[in-house]
Amino acid sequence: MKFDTPAGENAIDQLKVIGKPVDRIDGKFKTTGTAPYAYERHDAVANQAYGYVVGSAIAKGRINAIDLAEAKAAPGVIAIVTADSAGKLGKGDMNTAHLLGGPVIEHYHQAVALVVAETFEQARAAAALVRVDYARAKGGRFDLKEEIKTAPLKGENSGEGSAAPPVARIGDFERAFAAAPTTIDATYTTPDHSHAMMEPHATIAAWDGDRLTLWTSNQMIAWGKSEVAKTLGIPKEKVRLVSPYIGGGFGGKLFVRADAILAALGARAAGRPVKVALQRPLIINNTTHRPATIQRIRIGAGPDGRITAIAHESGSGDLPGGGPETAVSQTRLMYAGANRLTSMRLAVLDLPEGNAMRAPGEAPGLMALEIAMDEMAEKLGMDPVAFRIANDTQVDPEHPERRYSQRQFIECLNQGAVRFGWNRRNAKPAQVRDGKWLVGMGMAAGFRNNLLMKSAARVGIDRKGVVTVATDMTDIGTGSYTILAQTAAETMGVPLDKVVVLLGDSDFPVSAGSGGQWGANNSTAGVYAACMKLRESVAQKLGFNSADATFADGKVRSGNRTADLKDAAGLSAEDGIEYGDLGKKYQQSTFAGHFVEAAVDSYTGETRIRRMLAVCAAGRILNPKSARSQVIGAMTMGAGAALMEELAVDTRFGFFVNHDLAGYEVPVHADIPYQEVIFLDEVDPISSPMKAKGVGELGICGVGAAIANAVYNATGVRVRDYPLTLEKHLDRLPPMMA
Ligand code: MOS
């Protein structure tokens, strides 16, 4: 189905099942431990052996020699894979470094060997006996602050998402900034972050002749299938990926990682199935992370609070061949202003590979931009909500002929302000005390683009009238199973318990997959398209005119004729959604207002969040319960980014020091207070037949800055370097009253 004109009234608008806060249909499997995750597929294939990964002990250099004699002689060892024995390996288009290193080492903990043994313990013990003789290269580049000084401008590599050029200029920024009566010029930094998903990257690999099956944990099945084929140098048709349950991805499982490739190589070497989970202490340096940024923002405005000049220049680093963190993307789109400059610089760093994590681009970009907006509002003597409203735009400021399909940004801010009691905020910082606590309120705007991606599905009907949906879409904990079932139930006119959804198998039609908050809108639209095609066949088979047949209550009706849907048993249809140029004609984005109350201990400097509110405008909300869960989870990640998450870089040896869940701090329940989420009543007929948009990543975008602004309002101390840990403001806190 081609979607190239705005959606009219359609089957989804019945809203019998769609739009209802139904429970997650996979919930009971998750809570009873019966949802099989990749590493637990004991039943998938017999005779599984265990692989244990050896990671490089240096960041940059070469392997002189590997001595495997002791390891090979250890109890239970079946095979050992190294670059020497693996045969010629390619590299996936989406991996910057090789997933099996040697003799050249590109980053710390790059895999250099896989030891396969009868048990996990034997594999681990033998891995400790692998002796690697390294030659550490001089001149490793590990310090972003140093390397960014000479780094060139660089745009985004990948074609997915909106194009991000190295520089975008509109008008004359320098002149307008020099002429503006009120300006700020400040630099903000965000550190390297790790996805820290619960389920490690894990794969069971089995060869059947030249056919490879991988039970794995991956967000993007079709990408994964072709990347595995490319890396191993085998035809795509010979590879099958199965990934029905995923214990969190956050961008860390968008791409095939070492577990999948090494399991395949290990299984080939061992002559039997092999399972590999990346060990937790290896994951952080072996896989990808969100790159640190250094962001300079300059804003100039007139006395009326209108922005006349805005510049956002971001620097980040990556391995050779990598790409920049696109932290300036939202600044090109969010606020009006005639004179604009955005740019990105990319330093070459020999740290592990940087890549997408939890709303790449906008999440770290808004952490900087929305503090800058708060600082600017204060300089102008304006309320931060009013300042943002004064600079709203209904068109893409770089391309004014492109309107937003929907932009209810002002409504988000206004509703949020009322709901949160924003009028009780004292605009002067450090004025409100509650015992030893300094208390403040802050807000920030949320913004995340809505991407259109092709997505297909197959739908069939059986003798009991059960509708089965099959698509390679994944559910990374987001609720895909549930909203796809709701879509099929709505479109085919059956109750939710008459729908079965099968996901995450590369034998199924190719979906949009899970990433960049594009999963929900596109994959449901794909199921809608397949259902509409199935309705045609059903109508034809049962002798109805499909144009006036209605599907409801398990029946097909037209005029005074009625038939049972199950009379069409055996029919199935495959179709998908494809987009015309609506996505180019209109700017499609999602919007939020984030509001936070925070308290800072005036003795210790410790920050506690007291209340959080997000008001979101994100098209039709397909399931308010799962959407709310997405947003409160995202707000929690925003709290992590604001207050605690940080990979500590060892700039001498080039690795992330705190590479486990003890050292990499994330929020726990006790850190998260009352959270409220409001969705505006919105449908966007330009987004898809579902009239929905993504919402998961919107929930994180802006949260970090809202917290930072609340902390500033509490203390009067402006911190511009994340995370806002206590030592960054402790010695500047206002003195306690007697
Ligand atoms: Mo997302 S960081 O694109 O999985």
XYZ file of C-alpha atoms and ligand atoms in Angstrom:
742
model
C 0.000 0.000 0.000
C 1.391 3.327 -0.992
C 0.783 6.141 1.448
C 1.125 9.396 -0.470
C -1.982 11.405 0.348
C -3.152 12.323 3.850
C -5.172 9.571 5.499
C -8.939 9.914 5.415
C -11.432 8.150 7.675
C -10.469 4.472 7.759
C -10.901 1.165 9.600
C -8.568 2.239 12.390
C -10.805 5.163 13.304
C -13.384 2.800 14.802
C -11.164 2.854 17.904
C -12.710 -0.286 19.367
C -9.317 -1.774 20.214
C -6.793 0.806 19.050
C -6.245 3.637 21.477
C -7.264 1.483 24.449
C -4.893 0.947 27.387
C -4.887 -2.850 27.068
C -2.300 -4.907 28.957
C 0.812 -6.109 27.157
C -0.001 -9.511 25.673
C 3.569 -10.661 26.320
C 3.376 -9.428 29.902
C 2.497 -12.751 31.451
C 5.345 -14.509 29.630
C 7.811 -11.924 30.863
C 6.574 -11.950 34.443
C 6.460 -15.745 34.666
C 9.861 -16.259 33.065
C 8.441 -18.146 30.110
C 9.397 -15.699 27.355
C 12.485 -17.349 25.860
C 15.411 -14.963 25.425
C 18.207 -15.842 23.027
C 20.610 -17.407 25.524
C 17.816 -19.504 27.044
C 16.755 -21.263 23.856
C 17.881 -24.616 25.236
C 15.160 -26.290 23.181
C 16.008 -24.572 19.906
C 18.701 -26.990 18.816
C 20.419 -29.969 20.450
C 24.015 -30.325 21.610
C 24.828 -26.687 22.344
C 28.393 -25.858 23.366
C 29.469 -22.677 25.156
C 31.617 -19.877 23.793
C 33.535 -17.348 25.884
C 34.943 -14.182 24.326
C 38.484 -12.937 24.936
C 38.695 -9.155 24.572
C 41.799 -7.211 23.607
C 43.844 -5.895 26.522
C 45.100 -2.946 24.476
C 43.253 -0.187 22.678
C 45.427 0.221 19.615
C 48.223 -1.824 18.149
C 48.869 -5.349 16.945
C 48.938 -8.897 18.110
C 52.460 -10.307 17.732
C 51.420 -13.846 18.599
C 48.720 -15.810 20.356
C 49.667 -18.917 22.320
C 46.679 -21.244 22.514
C 48.504 -24.387 23.685
C 47.440 -24.239 27.314
C 43.885 -23.206 26.518
C 43.464 -25.990 23.974
C 44.616 -28.558 26.534
C 42.205 -27.318 29.193
C 39.288 -29.558 30.218
C 36.256 -29.544 27.954
C 37.696 -27.303 25.241
C 36.336 -28.109 21.791
C 37.631 -25.325 19.568
C 39.207 -21.892 19.674
C 38.521 -19.244 17.034
C 40.943 -16.416 16.327
C 41.457 -14.157 13.315
C 44.154 -16.615 12.196
C 41.780 -19.562 12.075
C 38.519 -17.832 11.183
C 39.220 -17.513 7.487
C 38.633 -14.313 5.583
C 36.056 -12.097 7.238
C 34.356 -9.045 5.821
C 32.904 -6.164 7.748
C 29.250 -5.168 7.948
C 28.301 -1.758 6.542
C 27.130 -0.678 9.966
C 30.172 -1.729 12.006
C 33.043 0.717 12.228
C 35.552 -1.754 13.664
C 35.897 -5.462 12.939
C 33.929 -7.751 15.214
C 36.878 -10.147 15.422
C 40.157 -8.276 15.771
C 43.696 -9.354 14.975
C 46.387 -8.939 14.045
C 45.379 -5.259 14.017
C 43.637 -4.091 17.198
C 41.216 -1.198 16.746
C 39.859 -0.716 20.278
C 40.005 -2.044 23.807
C 38.065 -5.272 24.402
C 37.706 -5.862 20.675
C 37.192 -9.619 20.461
C 40.418 -11.488 19.684
C 39.370 -15.063 20.422
C 36.391 -17.272 21.187
C 36.960 -20.350 23.314
C 34.328 -23.070 22.831
C 33.896 -25.743 25.504
C 31.359 -28.221 26.851
C 30.315 -25.929 29.700
C 30.345 -22.216 30.311
C 32.747 -22.607 33.231
C 35.195 -24.628 31.146
C 35.094 -22.053 28.360
C 35.702 -19.247 30.848
C 38.549 -21.072 32.555
C 40.233 -21.885 29.257
C 39.792 -18.299 28.005
C 41.950 -17.188 30.930
C 44.746 -19.410 29.560
C 44.872 -17.732 26.133
C 48.215 -15.890 26.027
C 48.242 -12.871 23.746
C 51.459 -10.998 23.008
C 50.492 -7.440 22.089
C 52.484 -4.608 20.563
C 50.857 -1.463 21.826
C 50.924 1.361 19.264
C 52.139 4.780 20.267
C 49.969 7.796 19.625
C 46.548 6.436 20.550
C 43.974 9.231 20.484
C 41.718 8.975 23.528
C 40.983 12.505 24.734
C 38.089 14.255 23.001
C 38.953 17.667 24.493
C 42.407 17.501 22.888
C 41.497 15.900 19.582
C 38.501 18.157 18.883
C 40.814 21.175 18.609
C 42.027 20.050 15.195
C 39.059 17.931 14.124
C 37.457 18.538 10.720
C 33.793 19.268 10.016
C 31.856 16.085 9.318
C 28.280 15.191 8.426
C 26.413 12.013 9.177
C 27.453 8.840 7.350
C 24.293 6.819 7.258
C 21.382 7.562 5.014
C 18.771 6.550 7.571
C 16.925 9.437 9.186
C 17.196 13.033 8.188
C 20.357 14.098 6.417
C 22.782 15.794 8.738
C 25.288 17.892 6.803
C 28.544 19.090 8.382
C 27.393 22.715 8.248
C 24.013 24.348 7.693
C 23.794 28.137 7.370
C 20.788 30.391 6.866
C 21.115 34.190 6.759
C 24.147 35.797 8.410
C 24.562 34.428 11.886
C 27.700 36.339 12.822
C 26.261 39.718 11.923
C 22.922 39.117 13.614
C 24.611 37.773 16.744
C 26.914 40.805 16.947
C 23.940 43.127 16.600
C 21.668 41.395 19.125
C 21.072 43.342 22.360
C 20.914 40.161 24.452
C 23.177 37.187 23.826
C 24.621 34.095 25.403
C 27.664 32.115 24.341
C 28.219 28.991 26.382
C 29.722 25.535 26.030
C 28.122 22.393 27.381
C 29.493 18.876 27.598
C 27.893 15.450 27.738
C 29.944 12.348 28.576
C 30.118 8.945 26.907
C 27.107 6.816 27.848
C 26.464 3.085 27.796
C 23.153 1.471 26.841
C 23.250 -0.810 29.904
C 20.335 -2.945 28.784
C 19.385 -5.824 31.088
C 19.856 -8.639 28.588
C 23.415 -8.943 27.299
C 24.062 -9.377 23.595
C 23.598 -13.117 23.112
C 23.349 -15.606 20.266
C 22.993 -19.335 19.693
C 24.342 -20.306 16.261
C 23.699 -23.536 14.389
C 24.830 -24.599 10.923
C 22.821 -26.997 8.834
C 25.162 -27.575 5.907
C 25.740 -24.097 4.543
C 22.647 -22.664 6.212
C 23.110 -20.640 9.370
C 20.444 -20.008 12.016
C 21.051 -17.446 14.739
C 18.781 -17.231 17.771
C 19.819 -13.791 18.845
C 18.842 -10.490 20.427
C 18.607 -7.870 17.729
C 16.443 -4.813 17.047
C 16.695 -4.846 13.238
C 16.290 -8.347 11.798
C 16.693 -7.529 8.094
C 19.753 -5.346 8.681
C 21.196 -8.098 10.844
C 20.615 -10.773 8.257
C 22.502 -8.924 5.549
C 25.273 -7.805 7.923
C 25.888 -11.378 9.079
C 25.997 -12.553 5.462
C 28.367 -9.773 4.510
C 30.696 -10.374 7.450
C 30.861 -14.135 6.932
C 30.935 -13.859 3.141
C 27.913 -16.105 2.572
C 24.689 -15.457 0.616
C 21.960 -13.622 2.513
C 19.479 -16.378 1.693
C 21.532 -18.793 3.800
C 21.111 -16.765 6.991
C 18.144 -16.843 9.350
C 17.809 -14.639 12.424
C 15.294 -15.423 15.150
C 14.739 -12.802 17.829
C 11.229 -12.926 19.313
C 12.080 -11.471 22.745
C 14.670 -8.840 23.491
C 15.608 -7.697 26.964
C 16.272 -4.103 26.016
C 18.328 -2.642 23.216
C 18.372 1.153 23.455
C 20.263 1.266 20.154
C 22.956 -1.152 21.316
C 21.335 -3.972 19.370
C 20.533 -2.088 16.165
C 23.572 -3.733 14.627
C 25.063 -7.202 14.656
C 27.761 -7.508 17.286
C 30.538 -9.941 18.154
C 28.273 -12.481 19.907
C 26.489 -13.290 16.632
C 29.578 -13.471 14.432
C 31.668 -15.392 16.970
C 28.853 -17.841 17.711
C 28.614 -18.564 13.963
C 32.401 -18.987 13.659
C 32.541 -21.041 16.848
C 29.779 -23.345 15.643
C 31.584 -23.819 12.358
C 34.847 -24.645 14.134
C 33.225 -26.925 16.727
C 30.961 -28.688 14.255
C 27.996 -28.199 16.586
C 25.762 -25.379 17.844
C 27.450 -22.744 20.004
C 25.980 -20.140 22.307
C 27.705 -16.892 23.184
C 26.670 -14.121 25.538
C 28.948 -11.127 25.779
C 30.189 -11.085 29.355
C 28.868 -8.020 31.196
C 32.341 -6.559 31.917
C 33.152 -6.857 28.208
C 29.995 -5.287 26.784
C 30.790 -1.645 27.430
C 34.119 -1.570 25.589
C 33.349 -4.358 23.109
C 30.111 -2.892 21.733
C 28.948 0.640 20.976
C 28.244 3.604 23.208
C 26.767 7.092 22.927
C 29.702 9.399 22.162
C 30.600 12.302 24.403
C 29.936 15.781 23.019
C 31.292 19.300 23.427
C 28.608 21.731 22.322
C 28.946 25.491 21.907
C 25.689 27.387 21.680
C 25.214 31.043 20.879
C 21.827 32.736 20.887
C 20.953 36.369 20.220
C 17.506 37.884 20.734
C 15.725 41.204 20.495
C 14.031 43.002 23.396
C 10.778 41.219 22.529
C 12.423 37.863 23.190
C 12.466 36.842 19.545
C 15.565 34.919 18.545
C 17.445 36.705 15.768
C 20.549 34.501 15.720
C 21.133 30.937 16.820
C 24.235 28.771 16.451
C 24.901 25.271 17.702
C 28.285 23.696 17.045
C 28.918 20.191 18.289
C 32.045 18.100 18.478
C 32.297 14.386 19.111
C 34.664 11.555 18.327
C 34.687 8.102 16.803
C 36.970 5.466 15.367
C 38.298 6.069 11.838
C 35.376 5.736 9.417
C 32.792 6.490 12.105
C 30.269 9.300 12.269
C 29.445 12.260 14.509
C 26.823 12.398 17.224
C 24.208 14.523 15.444
C 23.542 16.710 18.464
C 22.621 19.765 16.388
C 19.686 18.235 14.490
C 16.896 19.632 16.672
C 18.424 23.111 16.612
C 17.862 23.242 12.870
C 14.140 22.722 13.389
C 12.832 23.763 16.770
C 12.843 27.525 17.046
C 12.259 30.383 14.638
C 15.080 32.824 13.853
C 16.309 34.288 10.598
C 20.039 33.737 11.076
C 21.191 30.232 11.848
C 24.330 28.146 11.982
C 24.749 24.523 12.927
C 27.831 22.402 12.475
C 29.462 19.177 13.578
C 33.091 18.253 14.012
C 34.348 14.727 14.276
C 37.612 13.824 15.975
C 39.252 10.484 15.337
C 39.399 8.612 18.637
C 40.760 5.144 19.273
C 38.091 4.467 21.869
C 35.381 1.832 21.299
C 32.884 2.473 18.528
C 30.353 5.285 19.015
C 26.844 4.842 17.696
C 23.120 5.271 18.305
C 21.829 5.215 21.856
C 18.417 6.259 23.261
C 17.430 9.037 20.840
C 20.826 9.727 19.278
C 21.244 13.340 18.239
C 18.332 14.967 19.983
C 18.863 13.464 23.444
C 22.368 14.894 23.993
C 21.622 17.898 21.755
C 18.672 19.014 23.858
C 20.675 18.530 27.047
C 22.733 21.491 25.826
C 20.244 23.546 23.812
C 17.578 23.572 26.493
C 19.948 24.777 29.201
C 21.009 27.524 26.806
C 17.353 28.463 26.300
C 16.917 28.632 30.082
C 19.975 30.854 30.440
C 18.733 33.091 27.655
C 15.258 33.417 29.165
C 16.819 34.515 32.439
C 18.983 37.132 30.689
C 15.923 38.456 28.882
C 13.926 38.533 32.099
C 11.352 36.248 30.495
C 9.610 33.192 31.790
C 11.240 30.107 30.173
C 7.860 28.838 28.941
C 6.955 32.203 27.437
C 10.397 32.513 25.813
C 9.944 29.210 24.014
C 6.410 30.062 22.946
C 7.619 33.386 21.547
C 9.965 31.444 19.278
C 7.610 28.760 18.054
C 7.525 28.026 14.342
C 5.006 26.096 12.308
C 7.452 25.649 9.419
C 10.952 24.190 9.061
C 13.014 27.344 9.715
C 15.628 26.331 7.116
C 12.992 25.511 4.481
C 9.935 27.673 5.213
C 7.959 26.033 2.399
C 7.888 22.837 4.474
C 5.200 22.965 7.125
C 5.014 20.656 10.105
C 2.420 17.935 9.605
C 1.362 18.690 13.179
C 3.114 20.810 15.751
C 1.331 21.240 19.075
C 4.435 22.389 20.887
C 2.764 25.427 22.462
C -0.090 23.252 23.732
C 2.416 20.898 25.391
C 4.083 23.802 27.166
C 0.868 25.511 28.223
C -0.811 22.365 29.481
C 2.337 21.328 31.261
C 2.692 24.685 32.981
C -0.871 24.568 34.285
C -0.728 20.948 35.332
C 2.622 21.309 37.072
C 1.808 24.493 38.945
C 4.559 26.377 37.116
C 3.146 29.702 38.347
C 4.389 28.768 41.843
C 8.003 28.765 40.612
C 10.165 31.568 41.916
C 12.011 32.965 38.897
C 14.881 34.073 41.131
C 17.028 31.027 41.914
C 18.015 29.754 45.358
C 14.989 31.261 47.081
C 12.990 28.220 48.130
C 14.023 26.069 51.074
C 12.482 23.041 52.662
C 14.548 22.296 55.751
C 18.047 21.511 54.538
C 16.852 21.225 50.949
C 17.119 23.890 48.288
C 14.107 23.399 46.032
C 13.638 24.448 42.416
C 11.546 23.959 39.314
C 12.778 23.643 35.757
C 11.382 22.918 32.352
C 12.610 22.097 28.889
C 11.201 21.406 25.471
C 11.163 17.900 24.031
C 11.565 17.238 20.324
C 12.190 14.094 18.292
C 11.685 13.468 14.617
C 9.160 10.976 13.272
C 10.726 8.808 10.588
C 8.846 6.979 7.865
C 10.153 3.515 7.000
C 8.793 0.769 4.770
C 7.209 -2.066 6.735
C 5.529 -5.297 5.623
C 3.522 -8.099 7.219
C 1.587 -11.267 6.439
C -1.877 -11.844 7.890
C -4.006 -14.989 7.735
C -7.282 -16.418 9.067
C -7.786 -19.935 10.420
C -10.829 -22.169 10.965
C -11.532 -20.701 14.383
C -11.480 -17.194 12.988
C -8.111 -16.509 14.596
C -6.087 -13.866 12.780
C -2.327 -14.511 12.707
C 0.120 -11.686 12.000
C 3.699 -12.464 11.012
C 6.365 -9.804 10.501
C 10.074 -9.517 11.301
C 9.279 -6.558 13.574
C 10.857 -6.821 17.028
C 9.561 -6.095 20.522
C 12.448 -4.746 22.550
C 10.235 -4.291 25.584
C 8.248 -1.551 23.905
C 4.868 -3.228 23.350
C 5.091 -4.128 19.645
C 3.230 -7.427 20.119
C 0.331 -5.612 21.697
C -0.108 -2.699 19.303
C 0.256 -4.981 16.268
C -2.435 -7.256 17.717
C -4.624 -4.216 18.367
C -4.140 -3.070 14.777
C -5.100 -6.447 13.317
C -8.058 -6.792 15.700
C -9.348 -3.344 14.765
C -8.915 -3.808 11.037
C -10.246 -7.362 10.797
C -13.067 -6.751 13.282
C -12.130 -9.409 15.837
C -11.484 -9.214 19.588
C -7.902 -8.955 20.749
C -7.778 -12.543 22.011
C -8.505 -13.754 18.476
C -5.183 -12.375 17.214
C -1.811 -14.135 17.331
C 1.308 -12.085 16.598
C 4.581 -13.697 15.516
C 7.648 -11.453 15.474
C 11.382 -11.320 15.079
C 12.068 -13.964 12.444
C 13.840 -13.195 9.188
C 11.572 -15.727 7.454
C 8.732 -13.228 7.950
C 8.103 -10.137 5.791
C 10.544 -7.295 6.381
C 9.308 -4.640 8.807
C 10.615 -1.253 9.872
C 12.233 -2.895 12.910
C 12.808 -1.183 16.253
C 14.911 1.966 16.331
C 14.667 5.715 16.330
C 11.086 5.521 17.686
C 9.964 4.578 14.169
C 8.755 1.088 15.101
C 5.228 1.700 16.330
C 3.807 3.889 13.574
C 5.457 2.105 10.662
C 5.032 -1.521 11.737
C 1.366 -1.041 12.624
C 0.836 0.711 9.287
C 2.405 -2.321 7.598
C 0.006 -4.646 9.416
C -2.864 -2.346 8.492
C -1.861 -2.590 4.822
C -1.720 -6.398 4.959
C -5.105 -6.528 6.726
C -6.710 -4.281 4.119
C -5.450 -6.607 1.407
C -6.773 -9.605 3.332
C -10.153 -7.892 3.625
C -10.255 -7.687 -0.180
C -9.712 -11.423 -0.522
C -12.196 -12.206 2.233
C -14.851 -10.019 0.625
C -14.228 -11.616 -2.746
C -14.351 -15.155 -1.361
C -17.542 -14.520 0.601
C -19.223 -12.662 -2.232
C -19.132 -9.139 -0.834
C -18.162 -5.905 -2.426
C -15.080 -4.932 -0.427
C -15.884 -1.234 -0.742
C -19.003 -1.462 1.405
C -18.264 -4.567 3.525
C -17.762 -3.888 7.232
C -15.661 -6.085 9.485
C -16.805 -6.256 13.119
C -17.498 -8.824 15.856
C -15.901 -11.624 13.823
C -18.386 -11.042 11.022
C -18.433 -9.459 7.594
C -21.514 -7.451 6.771
C -22.912 -5.600 3.806
C -26.500 -4.452 3.472
C -28.538 -7.165 5.152
C -26.065 -9.956 4.383
C -23.777 -11.324 7.091
C -21.025 -13.961 6.995
C -18.576 -15.306 9.545
C -14.969 -14.254 9.119
C -13.968 -17.869 9.757
C -15.731 -18.843 6.556
C -12.691 -17.290 4.900
C -10.367 -19.702 6.747
C -7.140 -20.412 4.905
C -6.900 -17.007 3.272
C -3.829 -14.938 3.861
C -2.342 -11.772 2.447
C 0.989 -10.027 2.466
C 1.483 -6.327 1.971
C 3.327 -3.413 3.458
C 3.287 0.306 3.806
C 5.443 2.369 1.489
C 5.620 6.090 1.574
C 5.464 8.586 -1.229
C 6.865 12.053 -0.747
C 4.633 13.160 2.149
C 7.597 12.747 4.458
C 9.582 15.167 2.307
C 6.766 17.637 1.760
C 6.064 17.961 5.458
C 8.335 18.078 8.451
C 7.242 15.316 10.838
C 8.232 15.581 14.447
C 6.974 14.911 17.949
C 6.911 17.444 20.766
C 6.928 17.557 24.523
C 7.053 19.842 27.490
C 9.096 18.424 30.361
C 8.678 19.838 33.873
C 10.727 18.875 36.915
C 10.923 19.771 40.584
C 14.247 18.976 42.212
C 15.789 19.456 45.613
C 19.474 19.831 46.448
C 20.856 19.003 49.882
C 22.533 22.210 50.962
C 25.140 20.337 53.038
C 26.117 17.531 50.666
C 25.084 18.882 47.269
C 23.119 15.697 46.556
C 20.245 16.190 44.115
C 16.911 14.423 44.513
C 14.214 14.689 41.867
C 10.808 15.307 43.467
C 8.309 15.397 40.588
C 8.429 14.907 36.830
C 5.791 15.691 34.216
C 5.867 15.116 30.473
C 3.181 16.441 28.151
C 3.577 14.805 24.743
C 2.165 15.488 21.283
C 2.924 12.434 19.188
C -0.007 11.720 16.911
C -2.529 9.040 17.780
C -1.525 7.098 20.864
C -2.088 3.471 19.886
C -2.041 2.145 23.439
C -1.926 4.720 26.245
C -0.661 2.150 28.762
C 2.336 0.897 26.782
C 3.028 4.424 25.493
C 3.051 5.753 29.055
C 5.450 2.979 30.060
C 7.717 4.004 27.198
C 7.693 7.619 28.316
C 8.238 7.017 32.037
C 11.119 4.689 31.141
C 12.548 7.372 28.900
C 12.149 10.028 31.619
C 14.074 7.695 33.920
C 16.876 7.510 31.359
C 16.785 11.306 31.210
C 17.306 11.352 34.968
C 20.274 9.031 34.507
C 21.785 11.293 31.866
C 21.263 14.381 33.986
C 22.552 13.121 37.311
C 24.642 9.962 37.122
C 25.412 8.215 33.843
C 29.010 8.648 32.688
C 31.642 6.381 31.226
C 34.986 7.358 32.712
C 37.631 7.481 29.975
C 41.168 6.386 30.754
C 42.893 8.830 28.415
C 46.290 7.119 28.887
C 45.320 3.604 27.839
C 42.090 4.271 25.951
C 39.177 2.487 27.537
C 36.084 3.012 29.619
C 37.103 2.244 33.185
C 33.705 1.654 34.773
C 32.750 -1.160 32.436
C 30.161 -3.040 34.451
C 26.862 -2.372 36.186
C 28.596 -1.726 39.498
C 30.660 1.140 38.120
C 28.270 2.519 35.512
C 25.553 4.123 37.547
C 21.952 4.190 36.316
C 18.838 5.308 38.191
C 17.120 2.831 40.487
C 13.566 3.000 41.785
C 14.626 5.047 44.799
C 15.971 7.751 42.459
C 12.709 8.165 40.593
C 9.853 10.100 42.139
C 6.305 10.722 41.039
C 6.113 10.722 37.235
C 3.153 11.956 35.267
C 2.604 11.643 31.520
C -0.067 13.416 29.496
C -0.668 12.728 25.813
C -2.394 15.437 23.821
C -5.417 14.234 21.928
C -3.923 14.295 18.451
C -4.150 12.464 15.163
C -1.700 13.128 12.354
C -3.203 12.127 8.991
C 0.147 12.817 7.288
C 2.127 10.233 9.302
C 0.482 6.984 8.112
C -2.973 5.355 7.927
C -2.554 4.834 11.683
C -2.224 8.627 12.155
C 0.296 7.792 14.862
C 3.916 8.707 15.493
C 6.791 7.485 17.581
C 6.751 8.376 21.242
C 9.359 6.290 23.084
C 12.381 8.442 22.421
C 10.435 11.691 22.733
C 10.155 10.762 26.400
C 13.897 11.210 27.002
C 14.473 14.233 24.774
C 14.700 17.350 26.941
C 14.474 15.610 30.314
C 18.149 16.079 31.177
C 17.971 19.834 30.655
C 14.682 20.138 32.560
C 16.435 18.547 35.546
C 19.518 20.727 35.121
C 17.306 23.814 34.964
C 15.440 22.739 38.113
C 18.760 22.228 39.913
C 19.870 25.713 38.827
C 16.584 27.195 40.007
C 17.150 25.468 43.349
C 20.777 26.485 43.847
C 21.592 29.456 41.631
C 24.691 27.556 40.481
C 24.777 26.860 36.759
C 26.496 23.589 35.845
C 27.105 23.023 32.138
C 28.914 19.702 32.283
C 26.861 16.543 32.629
C 26.261 14.550 34.723
C 25.368 17.041 37.474
C 27.175 15.232 40.247
C 27.472 16.939 43.605
C 31.123 18.012 43.361
C 30.270 20.263 40.428
C 28.235 22.673 42.572
C 29.036 21.779 46.190
C 31.561 24.560 46.826
C 29.296 27.188 45.277
C 26.026 26.389 47.041
C 24.418 29.278 48.957
C 25.291 29.328 52.654
C 22.833 27.732 55.060
C 20.729 30.044 57.123
C 21.543 29.938 60.809
Mo 17.444 3.667 18.886
S 19.013 4.481 19.817
O 17.630 4.201 17.269
O 17.446 1.988 19.045
